[in-house]
Coordinates of C-alpha atoms in Angstrom, one line a residue:
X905 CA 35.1 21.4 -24.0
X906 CA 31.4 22.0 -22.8
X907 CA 30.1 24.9 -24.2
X908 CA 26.3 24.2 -23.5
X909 CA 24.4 23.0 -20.3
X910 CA 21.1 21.3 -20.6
X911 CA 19.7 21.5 -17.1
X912 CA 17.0 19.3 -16.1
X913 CA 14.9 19.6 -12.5
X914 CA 13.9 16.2 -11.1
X915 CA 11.5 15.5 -8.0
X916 CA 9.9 12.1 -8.1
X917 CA 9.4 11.6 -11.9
X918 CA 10.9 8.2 -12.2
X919 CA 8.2 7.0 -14.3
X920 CA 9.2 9.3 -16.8
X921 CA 13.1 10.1 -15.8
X922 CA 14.8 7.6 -18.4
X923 CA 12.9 8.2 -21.1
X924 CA 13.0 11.8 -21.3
X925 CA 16.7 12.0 -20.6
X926 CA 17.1 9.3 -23.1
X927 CA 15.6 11.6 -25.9
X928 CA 17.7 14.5 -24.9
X929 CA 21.3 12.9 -24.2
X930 CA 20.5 11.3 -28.0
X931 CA 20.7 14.3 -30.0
X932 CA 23.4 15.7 -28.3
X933 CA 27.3 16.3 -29.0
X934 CA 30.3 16.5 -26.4
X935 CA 29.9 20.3 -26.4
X936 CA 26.8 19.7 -24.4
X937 CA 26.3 18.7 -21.2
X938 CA 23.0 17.5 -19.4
X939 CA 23.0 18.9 -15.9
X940 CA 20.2 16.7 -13.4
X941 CA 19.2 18.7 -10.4
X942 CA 17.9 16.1 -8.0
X943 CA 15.1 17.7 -5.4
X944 CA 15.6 15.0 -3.0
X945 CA 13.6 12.1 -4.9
X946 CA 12.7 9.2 -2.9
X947 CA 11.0 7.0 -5.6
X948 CA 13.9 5.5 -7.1
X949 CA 15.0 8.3 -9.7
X950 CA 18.2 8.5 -7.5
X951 CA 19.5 5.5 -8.3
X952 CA 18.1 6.0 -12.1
X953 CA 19.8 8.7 -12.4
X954 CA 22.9 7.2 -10.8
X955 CA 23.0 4.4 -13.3
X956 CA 22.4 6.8 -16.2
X957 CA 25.2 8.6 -15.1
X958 CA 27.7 5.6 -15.6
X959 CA 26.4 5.3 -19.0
X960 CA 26.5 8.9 -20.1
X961 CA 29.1 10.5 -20.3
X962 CA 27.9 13.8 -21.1
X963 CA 25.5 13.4 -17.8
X964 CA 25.9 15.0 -14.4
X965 CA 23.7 14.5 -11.5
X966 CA 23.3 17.0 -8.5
X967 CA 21.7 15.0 -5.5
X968 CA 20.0 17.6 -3.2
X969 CA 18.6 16.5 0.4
X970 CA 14.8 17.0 0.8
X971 CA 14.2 20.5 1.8
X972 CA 10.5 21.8 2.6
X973 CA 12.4 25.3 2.4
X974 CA 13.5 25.0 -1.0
X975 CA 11.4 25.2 -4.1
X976 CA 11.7 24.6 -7.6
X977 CA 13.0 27.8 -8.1
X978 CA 16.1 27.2 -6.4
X979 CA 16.3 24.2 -7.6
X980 CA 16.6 25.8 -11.0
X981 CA 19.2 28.2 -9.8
X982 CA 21.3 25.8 -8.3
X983 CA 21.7 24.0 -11.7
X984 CA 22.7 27.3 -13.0
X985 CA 25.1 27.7 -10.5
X986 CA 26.6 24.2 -11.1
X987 CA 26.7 24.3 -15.0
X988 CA 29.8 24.4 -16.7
X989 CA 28.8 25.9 -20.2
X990 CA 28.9 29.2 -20.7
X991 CA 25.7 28.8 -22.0
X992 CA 22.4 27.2 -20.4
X993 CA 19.4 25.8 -21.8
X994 CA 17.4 25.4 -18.6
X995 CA 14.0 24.3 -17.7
X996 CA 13.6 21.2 -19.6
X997 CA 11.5 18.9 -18.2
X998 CA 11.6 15.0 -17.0
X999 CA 8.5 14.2 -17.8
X1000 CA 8.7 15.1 -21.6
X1001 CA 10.6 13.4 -24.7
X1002 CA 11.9 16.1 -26.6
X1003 CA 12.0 16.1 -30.8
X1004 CA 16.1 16.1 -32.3
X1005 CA 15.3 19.9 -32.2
X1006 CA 17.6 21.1 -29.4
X1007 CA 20.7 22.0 -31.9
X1008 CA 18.9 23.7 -33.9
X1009 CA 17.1 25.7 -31.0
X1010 CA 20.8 26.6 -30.5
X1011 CA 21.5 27.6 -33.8
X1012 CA 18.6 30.0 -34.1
X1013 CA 19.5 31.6 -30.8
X1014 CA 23.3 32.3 -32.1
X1015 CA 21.9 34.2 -35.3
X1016 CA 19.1 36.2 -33.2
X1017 CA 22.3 36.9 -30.4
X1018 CA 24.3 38.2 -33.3
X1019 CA 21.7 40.8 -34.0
X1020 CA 20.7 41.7 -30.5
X1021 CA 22.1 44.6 -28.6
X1022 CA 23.4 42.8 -25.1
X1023 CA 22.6 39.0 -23.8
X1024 CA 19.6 37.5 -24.4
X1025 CA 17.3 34.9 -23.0
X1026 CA 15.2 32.7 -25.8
X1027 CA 12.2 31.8 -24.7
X1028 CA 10.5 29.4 -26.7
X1029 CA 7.8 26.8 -26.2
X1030 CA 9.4 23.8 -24.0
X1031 CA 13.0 25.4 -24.9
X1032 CA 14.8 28.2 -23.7
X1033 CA 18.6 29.3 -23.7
X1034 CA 20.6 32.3 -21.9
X1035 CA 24.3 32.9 -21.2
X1036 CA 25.3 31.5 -17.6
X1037 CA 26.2 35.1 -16.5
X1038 CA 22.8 36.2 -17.6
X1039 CA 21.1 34.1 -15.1
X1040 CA 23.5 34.7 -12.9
X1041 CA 23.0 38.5 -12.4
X1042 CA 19.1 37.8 -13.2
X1043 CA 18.8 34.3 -11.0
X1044 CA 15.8 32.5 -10.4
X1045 CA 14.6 32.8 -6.6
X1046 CA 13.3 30.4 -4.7
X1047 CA 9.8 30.2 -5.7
X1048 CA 7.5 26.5 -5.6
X1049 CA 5.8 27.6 -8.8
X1050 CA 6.1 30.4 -11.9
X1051 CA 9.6 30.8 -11.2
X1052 CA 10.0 31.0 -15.2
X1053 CA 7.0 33.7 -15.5
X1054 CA 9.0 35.7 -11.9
X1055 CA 12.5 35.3 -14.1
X1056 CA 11.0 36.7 -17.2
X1057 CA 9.1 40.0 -15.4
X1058 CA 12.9 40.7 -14.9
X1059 CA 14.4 40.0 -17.9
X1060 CA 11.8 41.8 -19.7
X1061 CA 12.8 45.2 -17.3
X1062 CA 16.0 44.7 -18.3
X1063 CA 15.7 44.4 -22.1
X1064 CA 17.0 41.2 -22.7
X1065 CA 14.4 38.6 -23.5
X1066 CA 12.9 37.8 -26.7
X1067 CA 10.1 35.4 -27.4
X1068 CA 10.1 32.5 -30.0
X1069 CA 6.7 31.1 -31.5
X1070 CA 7.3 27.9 -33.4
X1071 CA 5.6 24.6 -33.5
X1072 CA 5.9 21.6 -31.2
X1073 CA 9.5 20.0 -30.3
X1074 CA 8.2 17.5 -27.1
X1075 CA 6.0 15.4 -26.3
X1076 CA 4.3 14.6 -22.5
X1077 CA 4.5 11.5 -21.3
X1078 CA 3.6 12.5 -17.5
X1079 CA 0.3 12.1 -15.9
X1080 CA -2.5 14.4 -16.6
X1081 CA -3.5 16.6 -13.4
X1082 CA -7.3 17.3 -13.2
X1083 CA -9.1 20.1 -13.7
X1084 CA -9.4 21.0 -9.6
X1085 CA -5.2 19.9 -9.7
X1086 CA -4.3 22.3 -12.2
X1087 CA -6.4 25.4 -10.7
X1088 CA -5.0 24.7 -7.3
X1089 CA -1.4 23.5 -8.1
X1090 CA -0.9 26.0 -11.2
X1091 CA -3.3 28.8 -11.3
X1092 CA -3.8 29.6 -7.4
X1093 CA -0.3 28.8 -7.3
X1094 CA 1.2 30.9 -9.2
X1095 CA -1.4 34.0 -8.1
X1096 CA 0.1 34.1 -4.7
X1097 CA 3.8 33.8 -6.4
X1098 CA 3.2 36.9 -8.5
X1099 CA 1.9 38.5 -5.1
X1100 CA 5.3 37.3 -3.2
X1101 CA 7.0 39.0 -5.6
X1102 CA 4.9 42.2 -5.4
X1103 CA 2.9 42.0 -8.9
X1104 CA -0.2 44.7 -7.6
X1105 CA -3.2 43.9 -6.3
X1106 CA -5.3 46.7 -8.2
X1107 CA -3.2 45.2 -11.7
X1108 CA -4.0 42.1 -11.6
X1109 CA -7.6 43.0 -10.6
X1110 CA -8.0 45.6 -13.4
X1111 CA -5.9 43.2 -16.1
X1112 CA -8.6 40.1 -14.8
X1113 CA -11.6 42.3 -15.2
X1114 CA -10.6 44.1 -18.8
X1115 CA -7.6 42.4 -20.8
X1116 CA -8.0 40.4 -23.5
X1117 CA -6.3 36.9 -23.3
X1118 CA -3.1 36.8 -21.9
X1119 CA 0.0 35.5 -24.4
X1120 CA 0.2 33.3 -21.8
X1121 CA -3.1 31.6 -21.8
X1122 CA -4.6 29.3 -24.5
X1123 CA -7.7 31.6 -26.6
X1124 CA -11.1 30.6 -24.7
X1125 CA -15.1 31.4 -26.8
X1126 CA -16.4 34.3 -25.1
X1127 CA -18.4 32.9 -22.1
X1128 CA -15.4 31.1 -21.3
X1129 CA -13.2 33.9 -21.2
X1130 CA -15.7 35.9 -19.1
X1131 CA -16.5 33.2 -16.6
X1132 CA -12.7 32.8 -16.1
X1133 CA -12.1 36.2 -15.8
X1134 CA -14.5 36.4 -12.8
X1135 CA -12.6 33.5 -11.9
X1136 CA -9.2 35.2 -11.6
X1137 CA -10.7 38.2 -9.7
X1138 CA -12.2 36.1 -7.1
X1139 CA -8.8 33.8 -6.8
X1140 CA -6.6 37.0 -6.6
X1141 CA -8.6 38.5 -3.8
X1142 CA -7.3 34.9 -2.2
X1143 CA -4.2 34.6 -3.3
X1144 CA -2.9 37.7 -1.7
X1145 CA -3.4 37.1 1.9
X1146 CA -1.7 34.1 1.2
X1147 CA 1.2 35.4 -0.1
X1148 CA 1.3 37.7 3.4
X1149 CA 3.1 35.6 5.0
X1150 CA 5.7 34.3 2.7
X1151 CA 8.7 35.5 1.3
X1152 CA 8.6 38.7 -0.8
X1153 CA 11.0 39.3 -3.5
X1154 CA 12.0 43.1 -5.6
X1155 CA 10.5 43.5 -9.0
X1156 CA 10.9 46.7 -10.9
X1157 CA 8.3 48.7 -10.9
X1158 CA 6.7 48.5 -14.5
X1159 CA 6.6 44.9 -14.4
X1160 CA 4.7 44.8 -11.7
X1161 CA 2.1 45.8 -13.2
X1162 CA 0.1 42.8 -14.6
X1163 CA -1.0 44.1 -17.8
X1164 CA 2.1 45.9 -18.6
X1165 CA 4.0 42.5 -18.1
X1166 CA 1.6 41.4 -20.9
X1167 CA 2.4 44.0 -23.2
X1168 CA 6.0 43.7 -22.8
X1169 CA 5.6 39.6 -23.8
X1170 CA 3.8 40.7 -26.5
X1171 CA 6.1 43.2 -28.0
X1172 CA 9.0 40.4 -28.1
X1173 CA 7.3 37.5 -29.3
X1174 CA 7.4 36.9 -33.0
X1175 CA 8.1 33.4 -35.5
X1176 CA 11.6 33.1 -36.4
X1177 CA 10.9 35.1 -39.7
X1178 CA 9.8 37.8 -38.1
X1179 CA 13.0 37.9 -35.4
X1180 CA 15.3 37.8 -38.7
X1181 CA 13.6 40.6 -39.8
X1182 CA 13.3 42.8 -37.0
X1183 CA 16.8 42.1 -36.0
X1184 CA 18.8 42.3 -39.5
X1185 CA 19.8 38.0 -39.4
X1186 CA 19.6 35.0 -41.4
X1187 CA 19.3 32.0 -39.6
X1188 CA 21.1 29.3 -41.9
X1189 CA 18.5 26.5 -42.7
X1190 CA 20.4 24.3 -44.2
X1191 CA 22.7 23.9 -40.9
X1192 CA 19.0 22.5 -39.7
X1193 CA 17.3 19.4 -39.6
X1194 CA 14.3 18.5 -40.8
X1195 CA 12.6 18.4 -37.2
X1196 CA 14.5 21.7 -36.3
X1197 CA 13.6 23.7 -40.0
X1198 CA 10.2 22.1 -39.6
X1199 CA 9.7 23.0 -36.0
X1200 CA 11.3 26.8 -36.1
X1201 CA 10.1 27.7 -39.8
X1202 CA 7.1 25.4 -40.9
X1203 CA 7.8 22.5 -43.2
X1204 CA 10.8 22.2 -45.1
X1205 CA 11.9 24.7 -47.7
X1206 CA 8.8 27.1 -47.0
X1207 CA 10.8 30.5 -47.1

């Protein structure tokens, strides 16, 4: 019986498709299920994915019609929706190969759920897992971009995320977008999502102007930082007239605040150690792998 969903959001990544679903359907057993959401591709990953399917039988494919309506965020919802696990690991992405980590990841999330007072959603660097009814009464809405960082704002106001820090369990194999790509695509982007969904003005101005570096962001030297905090001023004063005339979703209130979203991160991130502590568990390393032990606690047999 499947027991686990491993949903995976495809739009035109057929360079990549095989391989990355190759490294995930490789590690897994019949109590998972991969779960392909299909955006309405029209490079080929269709029939990829079709072919993959007859191989696999742990593999489902959604096939969506192209919609200029719906975004990733949906798309993501949908494969929710569809899973048949009562667990889902969503968010995985077709253009990385992931590490034989995955079980673990699982493992670690049932000792930190047996600890933690209602469901929880794991966030952890390229992995994340939640109960299906979680994400069902907290969904992700139909967003083209930072649909994760909208879902977590929630999740956070609700008391039922944690945040794992632990070393690397994929690698990219997808192209590379430029510096001008990834402030337009990403960081614009995602400034007029947090405005859809009603993240202040005056926050994200004050948080841009005095915060230290987001747990989000990578750490930057000091004219760095400053230079791309006037940046973020200038980019939010754009984003938001933007975000005017597009759909507008409820946050609670104290997540809409952009610094007081960072705090929140930062009071629920912590290494596995620290999670074991803080929440009275042991997470059994010797039901891990080398990759998993060496990924979630450092190298092998370091306590």
């Amino acid at each position: 019986m499947v027991r686990y969903t491993v949903a995976v959001c495809n739009y035109n990544m057929a360079e990549t498709l095989e391989r990355s679903l190759e490294s995930i359907l490789g590690q897994l057993t019949p109590e998972f299920e991969v779960l392909v959401v299909d955006g309405g591709s029209d490079d080929g990953s269709v029939s990829l994915l079709r072919d993959l399917q007859e191989r696999h039988e742990t593999l489902r494919v959604v096939e969506l019609d192209a919609d200029p309506e719906r975004h990733l965020g949906r798309d993501r919802q949908i494969a929710v929706e569809r899973a048949r696990g009562d667990y889902v690991l969503p968010q995985l992405d077709a253009d990385d190969v992931y590490d034989d980590c995955i079980r673990d990841f699982v493992s670690v999330y049932h000792a930190f759920e047996a600890g933690f007072d209602g469901p929880l959603y794991l966030n952890g660097q390229g992995l994340n897992i939640a109960p299906a009814s979680l994400l069902e009464r907290i969904p992700y809405r139909n967003l083209p971009t930072s649909e994760d960082r909208d879902l977590w704002r929630r999740l956070l106001a609700d008391d039922a995320m944690l945040r794992l820090e632990h070393g690397s369990v994929r690698e990219s194999i997808g192209y590379e977008r430029s510096v001008v790509d990834e402030m337009r695509y990403r960081d614009f982007a995602g400034k007029v999502a947090d405005a859809q969904c009603g993240v202040t003005l005056t926050s994200c101005l004050k948080w841009a102007a005095t915060a230290p570096t987001s747990p989000l962001e990578r750490s930057r030297p000091p004219l760095t930082h400053a230079m791309k905090r006037g940046y973020d001023c200038l980019t939010f004063l754009l984003a938001y007239p933007v975000a005017a005339s597009r759909e507008s979703f409820p946050t609670p209130t104290p997540v809409r605040d952009r610094a007081e979203f960072d705090r929140r991160l930062r009071r629920v991130q912590a290494t596995a150690a620290e999670h074991e502590s803080r929440l009275g568990v042991t997470v059994d390393r010797s039901s891990l792998g080398e990759a998993g032990e060496t990924a979630f606690f450092g190298r092998r047999g370091d306590a």
